[in-house]
Each structure stands twice: as C-alpha cells, then as structure tokens.
Amino acid sequence: MKHNFGAGPCILPKEVFQEASQAVIDFNNTGLSILEISHRSKEFEAVLDEATKLVRELLNVPQGYSILFLQGGASLQFAMVALNLLPENGKAAYLDTGVWASKAIKEAKKIGNVEVVASSSDKNYTYIPKQYTVPADAAYFHYTSNNTIYGTEVFDVPASSAPIVVDMSSDILSREINVSDFDLIYAGAQKNMGPAGATLVIVKDEILGKTGRVIPSILDYTAHISADSMYNTPPVFSIFVSLLNLRWLKAKGGVAVIEQENIIKARTLYDEIDRNPFFKGTAAVEDRSRMNVTFVMDSAELEAEFLALAKERELIGIKGHRSVGGFRASIYNALSITSINAMVDAMKEFEELKK
Amino acid sequence: MKHNFGAGPCILPKEVFQEASQAVIDFNNTGLSILEISHRSKEFEAVLDEATKLVRELLNVPQGYSILFLQGGASLQFAMVALNLLPENGKAAYLDTGVWASKAIKEAKKIGNVEVVASSSDKNYTYIPKQYTVPADAAYFHYTSNNTIYGTEVFDVPASSAPIVVDMSSDILSREINVSDFDLIYAGAQKNMGPAGATLVIVKDEILGKTGRVIPSILDYTAHISADSMYNTPPVFSIFVSLLNLRWLKAKGGVAVIEQENIIKARTLYDEIDRNPFFKGTAAVEDRSRMNVTFVMDSAELEAEFLALAKERELIGIKGHRSVGGFRASIYNALSITSINAMVDAMKEFEELKK
C-alpha cells in the first residue's frame, strides 16, 4: 500500500476514486459518462446544487454569503480579489507568510496600492508574524491560512477592522472555522476538497460591487453569483469529484470529526519528530501546520538514507520543497492514521538502524 | 445504445472513457489515481508534454507558435485576448456571428476600443457575413469559426491585414486548418478535444508583449509560455483525458481523416433535412456547420412528436437552443456515422408515420 504524502494535487479517499471511476463509464445510471453530459442537464445541476449545499452545511456558511465553484485556482483569485475589492485609490493590506502570500501581494500590486503589514521572510517564513496592525483604512486584509512549503498555519483569525480575505487552499475543510469571521474565503480544490481544476469561493455578498472598476465578467464575482456558478461552462468532473469528497466528509461526521483526526495525526507525527534525535521540525512550534509537516535531518547524507528507507516503505511525496529542504509530509484529510503510523515506524526504524 | 447529440460538454470516444476510468483507479501502473498525482511529477509532465506535442503534430503547428493548456474556457479568453493584444489607445475589430461572438465583443469593450466590422444579427445569425473590410489599423481581428447555437461555420479564413484571433471552441480538430493563417487560436476543450475544464491556446509568440499594459500574471500569455502551462496547478484530469482523445484522433489517421468523416456525417444529415418534407434547415446553405446541424419543423406540435420519437430511438441532446428553437444535432468528432444513420432513420420513420 502506497502512503501518499504529496503536497497537492493529493490523496483523496479510495471510495471517491471508485465512485469517480464508475461515473466516467456510467454516471448515475444515465448510460452516459460524467464527461459527456451537458452542464445544463438536470443531472449536473443536481451535482452543483448538492455540492453547494454541502459546503454550506459542512462549513456552516451563514446567509448573506454566496458559494461559488470557479476555475483557475488560487492564482486567478489573486487577481480577482484585488479587481473586485480594491478601489482605484484605495489600499489593501497583506500579510506575507511565504511564496503564495508573496504571489498574492505581487498580483494585487499590479492592480492597486498594497501595504504589507508584516512578513516572516526574515526567518525563511518559519513562523507566523503576530505583532502588526491592519490599517483601518484598508479596503481589505489578506492572508494565507496555511503555508504548504514552510509548514506553518494561522489558527487564530487576525484582528482586523478591515474585511478579511483568506486563501484557505490548503486547510479548508480540515478544521472548523467561523465563516462570519471572514468576508471572502477562497481555495483551490486540490488539497482537501477535490481534484485540480475547481476553485471554491465563499464571499459575503455585501462587500461586492463597491470599487467602481470595470471588471471583465469572467473575473467579476457578481456575474458568477447571478449565474449560480454557471456563468460559463464549469469544470464538470472536478466539481463532481468534489461532491463525492464532500459526501465522504459528511458521512464521516463532518468537519469537527475530521479536525479531531487531523489533530491526532499531526500530533503523532510531530511527537516523533520531537522525540527522535535524527529529526528536527523546521516551523515554530506554536505555528506548526496540521496539514504540512516539515522537518530536516543533520546532513544531506542522512536525508538521502532516510528517503531511501521511506521509498522502501512506500512513503511517497515526502521530499521537502527546495526552499526548505529536508522533508514535507502532507497529511490532508484523506490520509489515514495508518499512513502516519507507517511514517513514524520508518522514523523509529531509522533510529534503530543508526544506533 | 444512446446517441449523444449534445452540444457540449459532449460525446468522446468510448475507448477514452474506458482508459480515463481506469486511470482514476490506477494511473499508468503507478498504484495511484490520476486524481492524486502531483502536477510536478514526472508522470504528469509526460502527459502534458505528449498532449502538447500531439496538438503540434495533429494541427501541424509551425515553429514560433506556443501551445498552452489553460483553464477558464473561451469566456476567460474573451478577456485575456483583449488584455494581451489590445493597446490602451488601439482598436480591435470583431465579427459578430452570434451569442458567443457578441460576448467576446462585450468583454473586449470593457478593456479597449472595439469596431464591429459586420454582424448577421439582422437574420438571427443564420448566415456568416462576408462583405466587410477589417480596418488596417486594427490591433487584431477576432471571429468565431463555428457558431453552435445557429449551426453556422466559417470555412474560409477572412481577409485581414491585422493579426487574426479565432475562437475555435467548437470546431478545432474537426478539420484541417493552416495555423499560420492565424495569430491566436483558442478553444474550450469540451467539444472535440476533451472534457470541460481545459482550454487550448495556440499563439504566435511575436504578437505578445506589445500593448504596454500591466497584466495580472495569470492572465498573461507570456507567463504561461515561460512556465510551459505550469504557471499554476493545471487541470490535471482534463488535460489527461484530452491526451487520450488526441491519441485516439492520431490513431484514426489524424485531422484529415476525421474531416472526411465529418463531411460525410454532415452531408448525410443535411441531405435528409433537404429531402424530407417535414424538416427544414435554419442556416444559410453555404454556411452550414459540420458540427452543429440546426433544423426546425412546421409547428411546435410536429416538433414535440418528433422529439418523442427521437427519445424512443435514444437520440438525445437534440433540442435546439431557445433562441433558434427546433432541433440541433451536434455531430462532433466522436459521434459515429451509426448515430447519424439512427437520426436519419428516425426522420424517415417520422415521414412514413405521417404519410
């Protein structure tokens, strides 16, 4: 059995793969593939409707927020957020916690004025800055809730009098959130929601339409809201697989249940990292991500040896990002505790071998 | 056997569905689903590379043109084309041949100056305008090569001294084209190339980077070219299924072979429409599309009766767009002559019943 610790696109539940595979041959006993049905068919409308309702239910999304399934990933959101929320002479505040936050900043700067309120670039993004103030006149405040490369996560919603926009691409649906703390949440699907190719947006309707900008329709949240995510042909299969995954999550007991599992999974792995003299976590302890666990060893030789052992044990996708080095174990919702235990066993085995 | 005449997302070859279904369980004997592999894995890089090469080979794309797989469909291209090619004080020329052409015009107008050189809206877009001149000072000339709703198609490349941009969403890969006649070709995948969620762009490199505009990276063709379509996480599964479909097309003998099949398929159906007194084509004969065959009957009662018979014969997806009424049989690459014959048989049967 392969243990897929890949950073994303990543593991999804086996049941989801099986149902998705079946639907590619015969979707819902229609005699047609999910790949050949019209997005305007009542069958697909039911898929989109159920997926939207499940997001609303699982995240307890209040009235006054729209739920959209779009394309283009977080990278398209970097532009859409600024186009839709940043007035010509306004200013947006951004927190810089890594490569993805920096890209969001770079893209927003192409569209308007940006103030970076704090950055952890001084320590290679190994921590989450906490001492900063969001300017009261900011049109919005943007941050990235989980930083896959560095293994840091923002657990407490930052204080901000400005509307809060958050990139939750890599931790959405992994823990309970209070949606009303936020004004806009976006997430590429390809971690905890589904396969690559779909993007979830949850937006408070009342913050839209205030910038006076002329926005191309495809980049205008209001156009997608008016059309119930059918402004243009949606990514049918990616949304369908997301639905299967949302159903799986609901059947498990929902976000509160998966959060407990994720806490146990992360703790199990971090405990071993802290106990085992061969491994060392790279992120500040209080900011350690529950989704991406980053750790290093004392030398490149040791790391190569452990990587070889991990490969033998079918622990895959654990090589760290080049900017951090070492290892990154991504432990998203669908990764079971069995896989965590397999990793811990390999770490212990390595320690024994080296004694 | 269901005969899927849907307008898109549409029928793809059965073999493609089978291989795609298998890959959702186990991709290429990796022991992993195609849905859980990293887009940075060598396996997916091989998929993207082969898909790109097959497009180049099948369409005989010359050097100097880049081939991109993006997201967002034609609707995102409406904005990207204008952002990338229309200078602040420049002007773009557009041909108006239907709803999709009109949307492209509407979106370009948000970005710059647009001159509509001709329109067939006077006759509900049932023909392709031919008497017009593209202004020599236009930054580019845009048209839609196939109009799915009205069943018209542009077979001859219009005369233009300006660079030509064409939306080939619904006829790309259905007939031979001379890519060097064009400067930018775009196409949503979901007709002849693959499932919804991927967009093909073929662009002449030298036309880019000339507008002086600041463009968000995700909307900048040059960013995608520099990153070989990996600027952001690509729609992995949609590209993979497109690859399967491109392989299928190559194995069939390529675009020249499918074009001959498409000519025969279209002729067979149009011949019956012209012969059978119960049916009447809606598009100007010289502009009849080989992809979408639109026809009506003398009354709503007759149409309801024929629709019922068609349903019995498992001819599905044939209801015409509300703006044209009657019927639309979409007969894309993967629809076999068997399905065309089943449609013709039903039309003959209807005639017999009414005699």
XYZ file of C-alpha atoms in Angstrom:
710
model
C 0.000 0.000 0.000
C 1.345 3.378 -1.036
C 1.144 6.174 1.501
C 0.661 9.373 -0.471
C 2.096 12.316 1.462
C 2.150 14.511 -1.669
C 1.575 18.244 -1.219
C -1.154 18.505 -3.841
C -2.906 17.572 -6.011
C -3.096 14.994 -3.269
C -4.675 11.895 -1.881
C -8.469 11.639 -1.817
C -10.461 8.810 -0.243
C -10.369 5.458 -2.049
C -14.181 5.376 -2.165
C -14.136 8.672 -4.018
C -11.786 7.257 -6.644
C -14.007 4.218 -7.069
C -17.208 6.200 -7.492
C -15.496 8.706 -9.789
C -14.092 5.904 -11.923
C -17.541 4.344 -12.257
C -19.121 7.671 -13.225
C -16.630 8.095 -16.069
C -18.234 4.987 -17.590
C -21.835 5.425 -16.465
C -22.929 8.425 -14.457
C -25.860 7.823 -12.162
C -27.347 5.116 -14.418
C -27.809 7.587 -17.253
C -25.936 5.345 -19.654
C -23.649 8.319 -20.226
C -20.216 9.258 -18.912
C -19.981 12.160 -16.470
C -17.556 13.535 -19.083
C -20.175 13.758 -21.841
C -23.177 15.205 -20.049
C -24.240 18.777 -20.569
C -23.523 21.202 -17.760
C -27.082 22.396 -18.382
C -28.549 18.935 -17.817
C -30.715 18.420 -14.751
C -28.244 15.720 -13.675
C -25.331 18.148 -13.487
C -27.455 20.894 -11.994
C -28.214 18.436 -9.189
C -24.480 17.816 -8.706
C -23.663 21.504 -8.463
C -26.626 22.157 -6.215
C -25.733 19.358 -3.800
C -22.046 20.343 -3.728
C -23.003 23.929 -2.918
C -25.393 22.833 -0.180
C -22.816 20.501 1.337
C -20.239 23.281 1.528
C -22.860 25.456 3.194
C -23.721 22.702 5.659
C -20.211 21.424 6.412
C -18.764 24.901 6.972
C -21.963 26.315 8.418
C -21.942 29.169 5.920
C -24.392 31.875 7.043
C -26.977 33.576 4.906
C -25.597 36.564 3.026
C -22.632 34.572 1.742
C -22.526 33.102 -1.764
C -20.732 29.848 -2.551
C -19.078 29.577 -5.950
C -17.253 26.854 -7.842
C -14.884 28.515 -10.290
C -11.745 27.676 -12.270
C -8.194 28.999 -12.238
C -7.114 28.105 -8.705
C -5.786 30.486 -6.083
C -3.633 32.155 -8.737
C -6.699 33.510 -10.501
C -8.131 34.585 -7.161
C -5.029 36.711 -6.531
C -6.205 38.905 -9.415
C -9.960 38.584 -8.840
C -9.764 39.583 -5.183
C -7.960 42.830 -5.996
C -10.120 43.591 -9.039
C -13.334 43.092 -7.082
C -12.393 44.610 -3.737
C -9.662 47.195 -4.209
C -10.892 50.666 -5.263
C -8.745 52.672 -7.677
C -7.458 54.961 -4.944
C -7.827 52.530 -2.092
C -5.285 50.371 -0.350
C -5.211 46.706 0.578
C -3.298 45.176 3.493
C -1.475 41.859 3.089
C 0.350 39.546 5.465
C 3.434 37.915 3.954
C 3.853 34.357 5.186
C 5.514 32.697 2.226
C 5.680 32.145 -1.510
C 1.924 32.038 -2.062
C 1.246 35.082 0.089
C 4.025 36.895 -1.803
C 2.457 35.990 -5.127
C -0.888 37.314 -3.921
C 0.870 40.553 -2.951
C 2.700 40.820 -6.267
C -0.519 40.389 -8.224
C -2.503 42.839 -6.090
C 0.232 45.433 -6.620
C -0.429 45.250 -10.349
C -3.978 46.337 -9.645
C -3.702 48.857 -6.814
C -1.961 50.026 -3.661
C -0.790 47.384 -1.252
C 0.612 47.659 2.248
C 2.428 44.617 3.594
C 1.638 44.723 7.316
C 4.198 42.114 8.344
C 6.430 39.440 6.893
C 8.259 36.416 8.225
C 10.699 36.399 5.308
C 13.468 37.299 7.795
C 13.429 33.688 9.043
C 12.543 31.946 5.796
C 8.857 32.008 6.719
C 9.247 29.526 9.564
C 6.791 31.414 11.748
C 3.584 33.452 11.538
C 4.017 37.170 12.342
C 1.687 38.284 15.127
C 2.707 41.823 16.076
C 1.150 44.058 13.464
C -1.824 46.291 12.941
C -4.075 46.234 9.944
C -4.646 49.860 8.898
C -8.221 50.908 9.499
C -8.486 52.439 6.040
C -7.542 49.247 4.208
C -10.158 48.055 1.711
C -9.416 44.541 2.938
C -6.813 42.467 4.748
C -5.486 39.348 3.019
C -3.631 36.410 4.498
C -2.836 32.782 3.719
C -4.107 30.449 6.414
C -1.764 27.545 5.702
C 1.661 27.721 4.132
C 2.346 24.379 2.484
C 6.016 24.977 1.766
C 7.044 26.039 5.281
C 4.570 24.007 7.322
C 3.016 26.933 9.160
C -0.645 27.624 9.784
C -2.647 30.555 11.141
C -5.068 29.161 13.713
C -6.387 32.413 15.187
C -8.118 34.839 12.890
C -6.043 38.028 12.922
C -7.579 41.169 14.377
C -8.710 43.436 11.574
C -11.249 46.198 11.277
C -10.999 45.809 7.519
C -12.828 42.974 5.734
C -10.775 39.788 5.853
C -9.883 37.811 2.749
C -8.201 34.475 3.275
C -6.532 31.974 0.984
C -7.518 28.636 2.565
C -6.373 26.493 -0.351
C -4.541 24.022 1.812
C -6.556 23.861 5.009
C -10.172 24.438 4.080
C -12.457 21.701 5.395
C -9.667 20.420 7.654
C -10.860 22.261 10.758
C -13.823 24.227 11.970
C -13.945 27.877 11.078
C -16.402 30.621 11.767
C -17.238 31.818 8.272
C -18.644 35.084 9.584
C -15.115 35.999 10.729
C -14.292 36.363 7.040
C -15.557 38.369 4.101
C -14.072 36.236 1.356
C -12.593 32.749 1.524
C -11.031 31.080 -1.488
C -9.411 27.723 -2.018
C -8.090 25.720 -4.913
C -9.842 22.363 -4.636
C -6.779 20.160 -4.922
C -5.994 19.511 -1.270
C -8.984 18.671 0.901
C -11.884 19.307 -1.467
C -11.275 17.525 -4.739
C -9.016 17.199 -7.757
C -7.270 20.089 -9.506
C -9.400 22.237 -11.769
C -12.013 23.655 -9.408
C -11.813 26.593 -7.013
C -14.127 27.266 -4.107
C -15.076 30.842 -3.246
C -17.243 31.846 -0.301
C -17.998 35.537 -0.392
C -20.079 37.919 1.669
C -22.364 39.477 -0.902
C -22.434 42.936 0.605
C -18.714 43.575 0.102
C -19.033 43.338 -3.685
C -19.716 45.993 -6.294
C -18.112 48.864 -4.423
C -14.891 49.621 -6.290
C -16.272 51.395 -9.357
C -13.930 49.332 -11.519
C -14.958 47.887 -14.856
C -14.258 44.176 -14.446
C -14.342 41.564 -17.205
C -17.419 39.424 -16.483
C -15.466 36.211 -16.027
C -13.453 37.942 -13.280
C -16.492 39.505 -11.617
C -17.835 37.596 -8.608
C -21.257 39.149 -9.109
C -21.507 37.611 -12.594
C -20.810 34.161 -11.159
C -23.219 34.701 -8.267
C -26.014 35.798 -10.631
C -25.438 32.682 -12.708
C -25.126 30.254 -9.772
C -21.585 29.243 -10.838
C -22.812 28.639 -14.404
C -21.676 31.904 -15.978
C -19.521 29.756 -18.212
C -19.122 26.000 -18.613
C -17.972 24.817 -15.194
C -15.296 22.149 -14.664
C -17.902 19.384 -14.511
C -15.745 16.466 -13.430
C -13.739 18.371 -10.815
C -16.966 19.602 -9.231
C -18.452 16.103 -9.349
C -15.438 14.589 -7.592
C -15.548 17.416 -5.061
C -19.161 16.450 -4.390
C -18.136 12.831 -3.794
C -15.485 14.031 -1.398
C -17.872 16.369 0.427
C -20.311 13.456 0.816
C -17.478 11.363 2.240
C -16.650 14.088 4.726
C -20.273 14.426 5.782
C -20.607 10.650 6.228
C -17.515 10.699 8.446
C -19.255 13.167 10.728
C -18.223 16.451 9.195
C -15.502 18.973 9.821
C -15.468 18.705 13.638
C -14.740 14.979 13.365
C -12.054 15.316 10.715
C -10.460 18.122 12.734
C -10.031 15.762 15.695
C -8.464 13.167 13.401
C -6.188 15.800 11.911
C -5.102 16.949 15.355
C -4.216 13.381 16.327
C -2.433 12.723 13.045
C -0.353 15.886 13.315
C 0.434 15.352 16.989
C 1.539 11.765 16.351
C 3.978 12.871 13.702
C 5.286 15.977 15.493
C 5.739 13.946 18.693
C 8.008 11.555 16.850
C 9.930 14.405 15.226
C 10.476 15.954 18.676
C 11.385 12.634 20.292
C 13.592 11.126 17.596
C 17.127 12.591 17.700
C 17.530 12.178 13.941
C 14.760 14.596 13.002
C 14.090 18.266 13.615
C 10.981 20.291 12.841
C 11.527 23.487 10.846
C 8.480 25.546 11.807
C 7.981 27.488 15.030
C 6.224 25.082 17.385
C 3.185 27.286 18.030
C 2.643 27.788 14.279
C 3.047 24.188 13.175
C 0.663 23.271 10.411
C -1.690 20.320 10.754
C -1.579 19.858 7.007
C 2.099 20.002 6.074
C 4.706 18.736 8.470
C 8.194 19.957 7.580
C 11.342 18.510 9.081
C 15.032 18.121 8.351
C 17.953 15.961 9.412
C 21.512 16.867 10.323
C 23.064 16.180 6.950
C 22.219 15.620 3.308
C 23.640 12.096 3.639
C 21.236 11.167 6.420
C 18.358 12.654 4.479
C 19.255 10.596 1.417
C 19.383 7.461 3.555
C 16.027 8.136 5.178
C 14.474 8.955 1.801
C 15.641 5.565 0.537
C 14.114 3.794 3.530
C 10.884 5.769 3.130
C 10.728 4.710 -0.501
C 11.082 1.064 0.514
C 8.215 1.554 2.971
C 6.128 3.134 0.165
C 6.014 6.532 1.853
C 5.824 8.808 -1.170
C 5.779 12.521 -1.922
C 7.776 13.440 1.197
C 10.635 15.392 -0.310
C 10.675 18.941 1.058
C 10.274 21.993 -1.140
C 13.642 23.153 -2.446
C 13.408 26.397 -0.479
C 13.228 24.499 2.837
C 14.927 21.198 2.030
C 14.533 18.045 4.090
C 11.075 16.582 4.201
C 7.475 17.617 3.978
C 4.760 15.175 4.934
C 1.425 16.484 3.748
C -1.257 14.904 5.850
C -4.522 16.100 4.381
C -7.996 14.881 5.331
C -7.903 11.711 3.250
C -4.565 10.497 4.599
C -5.289 7.920 7.268
C -3.652 7.459 10.644
C -2.342 4.180 9.210
C -0.119 6.195 6.890
C 1.029 8.412 9.759
C 1.924 5.324 11.740
C 3.826 3.925 8.772
C 5.863 7.125 8.662
C 6.523 7.083 12.396
C 7.529 3.423 12.179
C 10.016 4.244 9.439
C 11.480 7.049 11.559
C 11.856 4.692 14.504
C 13.314 2.015 12.287
C 15.852 4.523 11.010
C 16.814 5.435 14.548
C 17.331 1.745 15.385
C 19.429 1.171 12.284
C 21.676 4.037 13.241
C 22.149 3.140 16.885
C -27.267 2.445 -27.344
C -27.642 6.135 -26.619
C -26.743 8.524 -29.398
C -25.387 11.651 -27.729
C -26.012 14.686 -29.950
C -25.427 17.092 -27.050
C -23.866 20.474 -27.840
C -21.142 20.209 -25.230
C -19.681 19.058 -22.947
C -20.228 16.278 -25.441
C -19.557 12.745 -26.524
C -15.982 11.493 -26.510
C -14.830 8.091 -27.788
C -15.812 5.070 -25.667
C -12.150 3.972 -25.504
C -11.293 7.329 -23.970
C -13.910 6.855 -21.257
C -12.578 3.373 -20.515
C -8.959 4.459 -20.237
C -9.909 7.528 -18.207
C -11.984 5.425 -15.837
C -9.082 3.035 -15.311
C -6.644 5.887 -14.639
C -8.899 7.220 -11.883
C -8.170 3.950 -10.057
C -4.599 3.316 -11.169
C -2.747 5.709 -13.428
C -0.130 4.122 -15.608
C 0.612 1.340 -13.104
C 1.766 3.859 -10.519
C -0.632 2.440 -7.934
C -2.012 5.966 -7.664
C -5.082 7.646 -9.103
C -4.574 10.264 -11.813
C -6.506 12.483 -9.375
C -3.882 12.260 -6.621
C -0.627 12.665 -8.511
C 1.375 15.857 -8.308
C 1.290 18.105 -11.358
C 5.061 18.356 -10.800
C 5.530 14.583 -11.011
C 7.427 13.224 -13.989
C 4.303 11.213 -14.848
C 2.152 14.295 -15.283
C 4.908 16.220 -17.008
C 4.948 13.398 -19.553
C 1.171 13.762 -20.024
C 1.382 17.493 -20.627
C 4.379 17.109 -22.888
C 2.744 14.444 -25.040
C -0.543 16.373 -25.248
C 1.325 19.475 -26.376
C 3.294 17.534 -28.979
C 0.169 15.833 -30.294
C -1.573 19.180 -30.780
C 1.505 20.402 -32.619
C 1.580 17.309 -34.793
C -2.153 16.955 -35.462
C -2.624 20.618 -36.371
C 0.818 20.976 -37.903
C 1.603 23.967 -35.686
C 4.671 25.786 -37.027
C 7.651 26.934 -35.016
C 7.146 30.332 -33.441
C 3.789 29.341 -32.010
C 3.324 28.282 -28.385
C 0.734 25.725 -27.320
C -0.899 26.225 -23.926
C -3.365 24.283 -21.814
C -5.165 26.735 -19.565
C -8.384 26.954 -17.561
C -11.441 29.180 -17.758
C -12.764 28.291 -21.199
C -13.448 30.671 -24.049
C -15.039 33.099 -21.583
C -11.707 33.750 -19.908
C -10.075 34.078 -23.326
C -12.505 36.887 -24.190
C -10.747 38.938 -21.501
C -7.219 37.579 -21.999
C -7.180 38.258 -25.737
C -8.043 41.912 -25.250
C -5.720 42.362 -22.260
C -2.778 40.828 -24.129
C -3.310 42.220 -27.613
C -5.248 45.468 -27.424
C -3.122 48.566 -26.678
C -4.624 51.301 -24.488
C -5.290 53.594 -27.437
C -5.622 50.895 -30.043
C -8.671 49.334 -31.615
C -9.727 45.742 -32.193
C -12.018 44.528 -34.971
C -14.652 41.882 -34.288
C -17.064 39.936 -36.464
C -20.448 39.338 -34.847
C -21.840 35.936 -35.755
C -23.850 35.046 -32.668
C -24.093 34.913 -28.901
C -20.501 33.863 -28.285
C -19.056 36.404 -30.713
C -21.229 39.053 -29.033
C -19.919 38.082 -25.623
C -16.348 38.339 -26.897
C -17.194 41.822 -28.179
C -18.850 42.877 -24.933
C -15.836 41.785 -22.899
C -13.285 43.402 -25.228
C -15.232 46.677 -24.982
C -14.589 46.673 -21.240
C -10.889 46.700 -21.990
C -10.498 48.902 -25.072
C -11.920 50.202 -28.327
C -13.779 47.755 -30.490
C -15.098 48.067 -34.028
C -17.678 45.517 -35.101
C -16.947 45.075 -38.798
C -20.123 43.150 -39.610
C -22.965 41.312 -37.946
C -25.562 38.783 -39.009
C -27.864 39.692 -36.147
C -30.319 41.085 -38.742
C -31.278 37.496 -39.637
C -30.848 35.893 -36.216
C -27.288 34.888 -37.111
C -28.394 32.334 -39.711
C -25.536 33.283 -42.042
C -21.905 34.384 -41.976
C -21.325 37.991 -43.132
C -18.831 38.173 -45.981
C -18.847 41.732 -47.272
C -16.725 43.703 -44.873
C -13.251 45.119 -44.521
C -11.062 44.744 -41.495
C -9.521 48.168 -40.771
C -5.791 48.140 -41.434
C -5.093 49.871 -38.124
C -6.840 47.224 -36.020
C -4.608 45.606 -33.395
C -6.287 42.329 -34.288
C -9.375 40.875 -35.931
C -11.468 38.404 -33.939
C -14.063 35.942 -35.156
C -15.796 32.752 -34.050
C -15.234 29.930 -36.511
C -18.254 27.835 -35.564
C -21.475 29.076 -34.048
C -23.007 26.210 -32.118
C -26.379 27.834 -31.477
C -27.129 28.802 -35.104
C -25.321 25.990 -36.907
C -23.070 28.200 -38.989
C -19.354 27.833 -39.651
C -16.670 29.978 -41.232
C -14.755 27.750 -43.635
C -12.626 30.370 -45.391
C -10.275 32.460 -43.312
C -11.422 36.085 -43.683
C -9.112 38.549 -45.414
C -7.374 40.650 -42.816
C -4.173 42.649 -42.730
C -4.470 42.693 -38.940
C -3.452 39.656 -36.867
C -6.291 37.142 -36.737
C -7.644 35.770 -33.459
C -10.166 32.971 -33.703
C -12.416 31.237 -31.208
C -12.388 27.640 -32.455
C -14.016 26.157 -29.366
C -16.477 24.071 -31.317
C -14.623 23.076 -34.471
C -10.969 22.753 -33.550
C -9.515 19.387 -34.581
C -12.584 18.696 -36.731
C -10.979 19.857 -39.991
C -7.616 20.828 -41.354
C -6.507 24.385 -40.806
C -3.413 26.284 -41.713
C -2.250 27.539 -38.320
C -0.036 30.173 -39.921
C -3.190 31.894 -41.193
C -3.844 32.808 -37.561
C -2.049 34.660 -34.801
C -4.012 33.271 -31.892
C -6.389 30.316 -31.744
C -8.300 29.407 -28.621
C -10.738 26.672 -27.804
C -12.537 25.373 -24.758
C -11.740 21.665 -24.688
C -15.260 20.396 -24.229
C -16.249 19.639 -27.830
C -13.609 17.843 -29.858
C -10.633 17.889 -27.532
C -11.654 16.646 -24.102
C -13.889 17.234 -21.100
C -14.780 20.621 -19.647
C -12.103 22.317 -17.567
C -9.242 22.756 -20.023
C -8.683 25.413 -22.679
C -6.320 25.168 -25.618
C -4.452 28.265 -26.791
C -2.124 28.371 -29.795
C -0.399 31.714 -30.029
C 2.223 33.256 -32.282
C 4.871 34.360 -29.827
C 5.838 37.529 -31.672
C 2.437 39.192 -31.261
C 2.734 39.223 -27.464
C 4.148 41.824 -25.098
C 3.329 44.829 -27.250
C 0.479 46.600 -25.501
C 2.314 48.201 -22.600
C -0.461 47.079 -20.276
C 0.178 45.730 -16.800
C -1.500 42.320 -16.882
C -2.096 40.035 -13.881
C 0.289 37.089 -14.368
C -2.464 34.503 -14.556
C -3.974 36.437 -17.486
C -0.647 36.967 -19.245
C 0.094 34.503 -22.046
C 3.821 35.116 -21.648
C 3.695 33.892 -18.021
C 2.083 30.645 -19.145
C 4.514 30.247 -22.046
C 7.533 30.758 -19.758
C 6.174 28.111 -17.402
C 5.170 25.599 -20.121
C 1.499 25.697 -18.998
C 2.570 25.102 -15.382
C 2.380 28.683 -14.141
C -0.261 27.416 -11.735
C -1.642 23.959 -10.991
C -3.108 22.819 -14.303
C -6.410 20.937 -14.609
C -4.647 17.572 -14.476
C -7.529 15.252 -15.301
C -8.987 17.374 -18.115
C -5.571 17.529 -19.762
C -5.069 13.796 -19.300
C -8.411 12.977 -20.948
C -7.572 15.434 -23.725
C -4.368 13.470 -24.255
C -6.332 10.217 -24.528
C -8.596 11.862 -27.060
C -5.690 13.276 -29.070
C -4.139 9.799 -29.156
C -7.434 8.421 -30.405
C -7.532 11.037 -33.156
C -3.975 10.275 -34.184
C -4.666 6.535 -34.258
C -7.647 7.196 -36.526
C -5.321 8.860 -39.005
C -5.444 12.441 -37.814
C -7.380 15.553 -38.689
C -7.551 14.944 -42.456
C -9.243 11.583 -41.862
C -11.700 12.890 -39.284
C -12.514 15.812 -41.583
C -13.600 13.401 -44.303
C -15.769 11.536 -41.807
C -17.228 14.801 -40.590
C -18.025 15.881 -44.141
C -19.849 12.606 -44.790
C -21.688 12.767 -41.465
C -22.846 16.333 -42.055
C -23.811 15.687 -45.667
C -25.829 12.603 -44.708
C -27.845 14.575 -42.200
C -28.278 17.732 -44.299
C -29.316 15.611 -47.293
C -32.118 14.096 -45.258
C -33.178 17.519 -43.945
C -33.330 18.817 -47.505
C -35.135 15.736 -48.838
C -37.611 15.122 -46.031
C -40.617 17.465 -46.326
C -41.065 17.537 -42.541
C -37.730 19.202 -41.797
C -36.115 22.476 -42.754
C -32.561 23.662 -42.146
C -32.205 27.042 -40.456
C -28.715 28.109 -41.565
C -27.759 29.543 -44.961
C -26.760 26.535 -47.059
C -23.242 27.774 -47.864
C -22.541 28.448 -44.172
C -23.889 25.220 -42.741
C -21.818 23.951 -39.870
C -20.340 20.456 -39.920
C -20.504 20.395 -36.148
C -23.994 21.611 -35.256
C -26.890 20.873 -37.565
C -29.900 23.076 -36.834
C -33.353 22.397 -38.222
C -36.989 23.084 -37.500
C -40.395 21.698 -38.387
C -43.599 23.434 -39.416
C -45.218 23.513 -35.997
C -44.493 23.092 -32.334
C -46.833 20.067 -32.335
C -44.800 18.278 -35.002
C -41.598 19.103 -33.170
C -42.976 17.648 -29.948
C -43.982 14.492 -31.786
C -40.581 14.093 -33.408
C -38.833 14.766 -30.115
C -40.852 11.950 -28.551
C -39.892 9.571 -31.352
C -36.252 10.615 -31.090
C -36.335 9.910 -27.383
C -37.685 6.413 -28.064
C -34.832 5.867 -30.504
C -32.347 7.078 -27.852
C -31.335 10.153 -29.842
C -30.507 12.563 -27.045
C -29.436 16.177 -26.658
C -31.172 17.313 -29.842
C -33.367 20.115 -28.559
C -32.464 23.394 -30.266
C -31.224 26.406 -28.357
C -34.142 28.552 -27.205
C -33.071 31.416 -29.469
C -33.455 29.240 -32.589
C -35.957 26.607 -31.478
C -36.488 23.284 -33.229
C -33.541 20.930 -33.180
C -29.796 20.977 -33.012
C -27.861 17.817 -33.709
C -24.267 18.269 -32.621
C -22.140 15.840 -34.534
C -18.641 16.254 -33.139
C -15.650 14.039 -33.929
C -16.556 11.229 -31.569
C -20.122 10.851 -32.830
C -20.153 7.934 -35.237
C -21.911 7.623 -38.580
C -24.026 4.957 -36.846
C -25.587 7.691 -34.740
C -26.137 9.877 -37.810
C -27.866 6.970 -39.527
C -30.035 6.411 -36.451
C -31.124 10.053 -36.666
C -31.820 9.840 -40.394
C -33.772 6.620 -39.846
C -35.911 8.339 -37.224
C -36.603 11.227 -39.606
C -37.639 8.781 -42.333
C -39.733 6.828 -39.891
C -41.471 10.036 -38.878
C -42.206 10.827 -42.515
C -43.689 7.347 -43.018
C -45.847 7.645 -39.908
C -47.258 10.943 -41.150
C -47.929 9.865 -44.716
